[in-house]
C-alpha atoms as one frame of an Amber mdcrd trajectory, in Angstrom:
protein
 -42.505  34.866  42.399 -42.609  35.148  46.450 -39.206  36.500  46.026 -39.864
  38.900  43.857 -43.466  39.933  45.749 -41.418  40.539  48.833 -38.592  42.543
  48.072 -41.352  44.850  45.963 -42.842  45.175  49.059 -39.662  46.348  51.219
 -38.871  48.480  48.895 -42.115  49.892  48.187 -42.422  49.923  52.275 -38.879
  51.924  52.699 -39.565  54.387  50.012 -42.720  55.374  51.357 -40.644  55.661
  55.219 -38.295  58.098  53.032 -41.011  60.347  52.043 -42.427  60.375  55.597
 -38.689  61.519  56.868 -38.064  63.993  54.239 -34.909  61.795  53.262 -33.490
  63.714  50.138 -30.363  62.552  48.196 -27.565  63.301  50.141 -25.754  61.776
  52.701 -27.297  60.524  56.377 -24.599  62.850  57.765 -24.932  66.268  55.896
 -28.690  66.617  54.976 -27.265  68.253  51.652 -30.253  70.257  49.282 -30.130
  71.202  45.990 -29.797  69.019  43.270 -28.829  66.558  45.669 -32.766  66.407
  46.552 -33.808  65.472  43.058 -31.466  62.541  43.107 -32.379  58.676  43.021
 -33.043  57.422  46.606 -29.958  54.815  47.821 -30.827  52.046  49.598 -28.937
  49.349  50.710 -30.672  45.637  50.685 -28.036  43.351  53.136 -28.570  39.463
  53.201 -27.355  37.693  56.680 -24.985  35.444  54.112 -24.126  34.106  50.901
 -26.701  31.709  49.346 -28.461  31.078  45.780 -31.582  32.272  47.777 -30.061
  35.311  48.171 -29.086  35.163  44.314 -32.658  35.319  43.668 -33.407  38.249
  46.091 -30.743  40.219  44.330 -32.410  39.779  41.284 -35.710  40.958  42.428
 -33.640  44.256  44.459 -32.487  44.665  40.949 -35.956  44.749  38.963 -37.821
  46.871  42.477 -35.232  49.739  42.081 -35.979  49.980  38.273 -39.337  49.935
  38.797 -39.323  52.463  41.769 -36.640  54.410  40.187 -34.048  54.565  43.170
 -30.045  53.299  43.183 -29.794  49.961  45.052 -26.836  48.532  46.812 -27.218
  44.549  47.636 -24.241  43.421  49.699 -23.799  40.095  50.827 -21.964  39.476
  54.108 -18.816  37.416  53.190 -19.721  35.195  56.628 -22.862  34.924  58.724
 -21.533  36.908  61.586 -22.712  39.843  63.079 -19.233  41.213  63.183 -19.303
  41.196  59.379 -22.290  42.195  58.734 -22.155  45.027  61.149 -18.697  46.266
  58.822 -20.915  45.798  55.612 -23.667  48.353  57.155 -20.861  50.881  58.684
 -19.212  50.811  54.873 -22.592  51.523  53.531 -23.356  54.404  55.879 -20.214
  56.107  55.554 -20.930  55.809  51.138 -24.232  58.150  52.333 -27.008  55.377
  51.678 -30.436  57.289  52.590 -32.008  53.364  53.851 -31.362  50.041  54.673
 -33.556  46.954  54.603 -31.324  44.198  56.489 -31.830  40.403  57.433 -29.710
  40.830  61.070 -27.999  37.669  61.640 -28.001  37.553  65.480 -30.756  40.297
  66.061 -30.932  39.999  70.159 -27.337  41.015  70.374 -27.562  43.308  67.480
 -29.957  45.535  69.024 -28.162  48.145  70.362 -26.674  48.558  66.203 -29.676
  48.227  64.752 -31.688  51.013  67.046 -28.370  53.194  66.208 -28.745  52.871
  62.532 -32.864  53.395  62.606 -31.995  56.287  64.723 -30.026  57.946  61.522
 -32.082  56.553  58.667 -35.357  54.620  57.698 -34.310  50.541  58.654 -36.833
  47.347  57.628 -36.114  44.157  58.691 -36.717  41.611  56.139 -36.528  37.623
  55.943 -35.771  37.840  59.912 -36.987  39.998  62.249 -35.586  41.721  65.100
 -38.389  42.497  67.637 -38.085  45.140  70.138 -35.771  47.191  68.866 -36.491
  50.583  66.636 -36.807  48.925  63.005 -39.918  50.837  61.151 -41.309  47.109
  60.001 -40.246  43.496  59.225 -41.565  41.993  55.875 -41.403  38.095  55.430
 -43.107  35.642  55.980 -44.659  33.954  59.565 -41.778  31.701  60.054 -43.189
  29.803  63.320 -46.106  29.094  60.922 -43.899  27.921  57.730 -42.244  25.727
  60.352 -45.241  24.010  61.626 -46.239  23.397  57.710 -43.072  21.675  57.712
 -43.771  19.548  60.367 -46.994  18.615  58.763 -45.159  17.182  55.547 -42.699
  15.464  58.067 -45.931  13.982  59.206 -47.249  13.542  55.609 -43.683  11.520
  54.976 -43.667   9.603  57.872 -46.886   9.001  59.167 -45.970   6.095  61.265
 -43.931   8.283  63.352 -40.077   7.396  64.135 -36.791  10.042  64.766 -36.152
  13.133  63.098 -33.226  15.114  62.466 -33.504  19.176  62.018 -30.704  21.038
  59.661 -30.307  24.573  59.925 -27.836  27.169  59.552 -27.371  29.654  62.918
 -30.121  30.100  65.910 -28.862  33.312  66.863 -31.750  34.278  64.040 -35.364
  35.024  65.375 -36.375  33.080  61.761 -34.483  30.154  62.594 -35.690  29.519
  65.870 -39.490  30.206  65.081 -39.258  27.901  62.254 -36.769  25.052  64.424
 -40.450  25.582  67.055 -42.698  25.287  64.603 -41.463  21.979  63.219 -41.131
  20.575  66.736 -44.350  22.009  68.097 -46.596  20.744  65.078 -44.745  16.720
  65.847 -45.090  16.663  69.418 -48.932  17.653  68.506 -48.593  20.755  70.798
 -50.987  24.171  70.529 -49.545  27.183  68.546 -47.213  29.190  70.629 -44.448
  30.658  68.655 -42.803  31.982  72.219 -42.035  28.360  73.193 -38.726  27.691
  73.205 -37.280  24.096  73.363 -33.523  23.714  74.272 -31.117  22.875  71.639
 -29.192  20.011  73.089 -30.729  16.622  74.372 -33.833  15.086  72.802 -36.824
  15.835  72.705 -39.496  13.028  72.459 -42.947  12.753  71.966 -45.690  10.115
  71.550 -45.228   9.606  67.821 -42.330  11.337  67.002 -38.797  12.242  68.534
 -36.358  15.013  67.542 -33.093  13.385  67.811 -31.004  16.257  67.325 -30.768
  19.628  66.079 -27.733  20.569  63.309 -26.423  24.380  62.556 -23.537  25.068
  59.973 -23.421  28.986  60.738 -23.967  29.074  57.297 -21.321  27.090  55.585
 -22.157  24.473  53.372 -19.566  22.205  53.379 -20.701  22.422  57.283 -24.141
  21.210  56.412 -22.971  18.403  54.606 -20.404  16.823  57.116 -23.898  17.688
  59.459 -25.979  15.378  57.305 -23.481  12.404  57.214 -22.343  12.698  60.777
 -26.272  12.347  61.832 -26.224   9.586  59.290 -23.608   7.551  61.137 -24.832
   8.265  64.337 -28.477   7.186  63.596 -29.030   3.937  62.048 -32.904   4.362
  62.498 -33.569   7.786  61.428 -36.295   8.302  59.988 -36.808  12.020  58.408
 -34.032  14.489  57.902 -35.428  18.460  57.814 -33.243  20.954  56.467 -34.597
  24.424  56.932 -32.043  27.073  55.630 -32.587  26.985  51.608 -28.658  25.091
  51.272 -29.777  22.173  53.929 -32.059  20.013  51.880 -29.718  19.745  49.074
 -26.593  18.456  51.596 -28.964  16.069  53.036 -29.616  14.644  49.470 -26.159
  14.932  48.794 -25.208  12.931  51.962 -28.394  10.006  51.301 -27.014   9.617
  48.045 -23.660   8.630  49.117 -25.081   6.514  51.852 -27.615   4.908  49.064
 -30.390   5.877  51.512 -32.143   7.874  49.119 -35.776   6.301  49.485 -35.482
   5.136  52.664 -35.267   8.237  54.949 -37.318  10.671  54.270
């Protein structure tokens, strides 16, 4: 249901951009009239990877451009790159796509592409944001927020406090790192300020609970599972084992299965 509630909303939110730039049918490039003008909309929807919570997403693209009546292209990025994902966009410019909602995988050093692309056509973030640059809007949801509810069912889990272990896959994304803060801000008891930024290596301790070490898999699963059973080895005592990217929880449940520590950490 959220799914399907948010991509409504981008596309509801990038059609209405299209009518406010007098977008018609054609291509970006040759502002072609005519029958061209009376044409469906096209607009591109591209993930930051491959996942089953992108297989949802698609679904939803699917049912919005029924409902709104325009042609949709959902491409996933065949790795979580920028590289790639910058290729996937070009190919869809050059086809003559009139807008693009994207989920930029490393948005800081994407910014220079992504203010290129808004300057030619109507761009929404979605999922991830990529402040400062040109994007109309981002759509998703508060992600330093969803990461500090996290933190409160680590708490909920473990209330006796002990050492944690974070899963997730890339923190070149501005989602990844507000929800990495807002897991370790809401343990270490700290006030809400999704600008803090704690490093990524060493650990970070606090009275009740310590952050032994933070995991990425740039988005490959097999990654996330030799994450989960590495940390397992290393840490005898853990006690909790976060995964934030929709394919971490299941590795880590893979991985406490095999150790027959399912029960034990949380």
């Amino acid at each position: 249901m959220f799914n399907r509630t948010w991509i409504h909303g981008t596309f509801a939110l990038v059609i209405a951009s299209l009518a406010l730039h007098g977008c018609g049918g054609g291509t970006a490039e040759s502002g072609q009239s005519g029958d061209a003008e009376d044409a469906p909309h096209r607009i591109a929807f591209v993930t930051n990877q491959v996942a089953d919570f992108w297989n949802i997403a698609e679904a939803g693209a699917e049912d919005a451009a029924n409902d709104f009546d325009v042609n949709v292209q959902v491409r996933f990025p065949s790795e979580g790159t920028a590289t790639v994902q910058q290729d996937v966009v070009d190919d869809l410019l050059a086809s003559g796509i009139d807008a693009l909602a994207i989920s930029p995988v490393d948005a800081e050093n994407q910014a220079s592409f992504i203010n290129r692309i808004a300057a030619r056509i109507p761009l929404v973030t979605h999922d991830s944001d990529a402040p400062g640059t040109d994007r109309l809007l981002y759509i998703g949801m508060d992600n330093y927020e969803a990461g500090r509810m996290c933190g409160k069912l680590v708490k909920q889990a473990l209330p006796d406090g002990g050492d944690v272990a974070l899963f997730i896959g890339r923190l070149e994304q501005d989602n990844a790192q507000d929800r990495r803060q807002g897991v370790i801000d809401e343990l270490l008891d700290r006030t809400h300020d999704a600008s803090r930024y704690d490093a990524v290596e060493g650990v970070i301790e606090g009275d009740k609970y310590t952050i032994v070490t933070t995991r990425t898999d740039q988005g490959r699963a097999s990654d996330a599972l030799a994450n989960a059973e590495d940390v397992l080895a290393r840490n005898p005592d853990i006690g909790a084992m976060v995964g934030l990217f929709e394919y971490n929880p299941p590795a880590i449940y893979t991985a406490l299965r095999s150790a027959g520590k399912l029960g034990e950490v949380a």
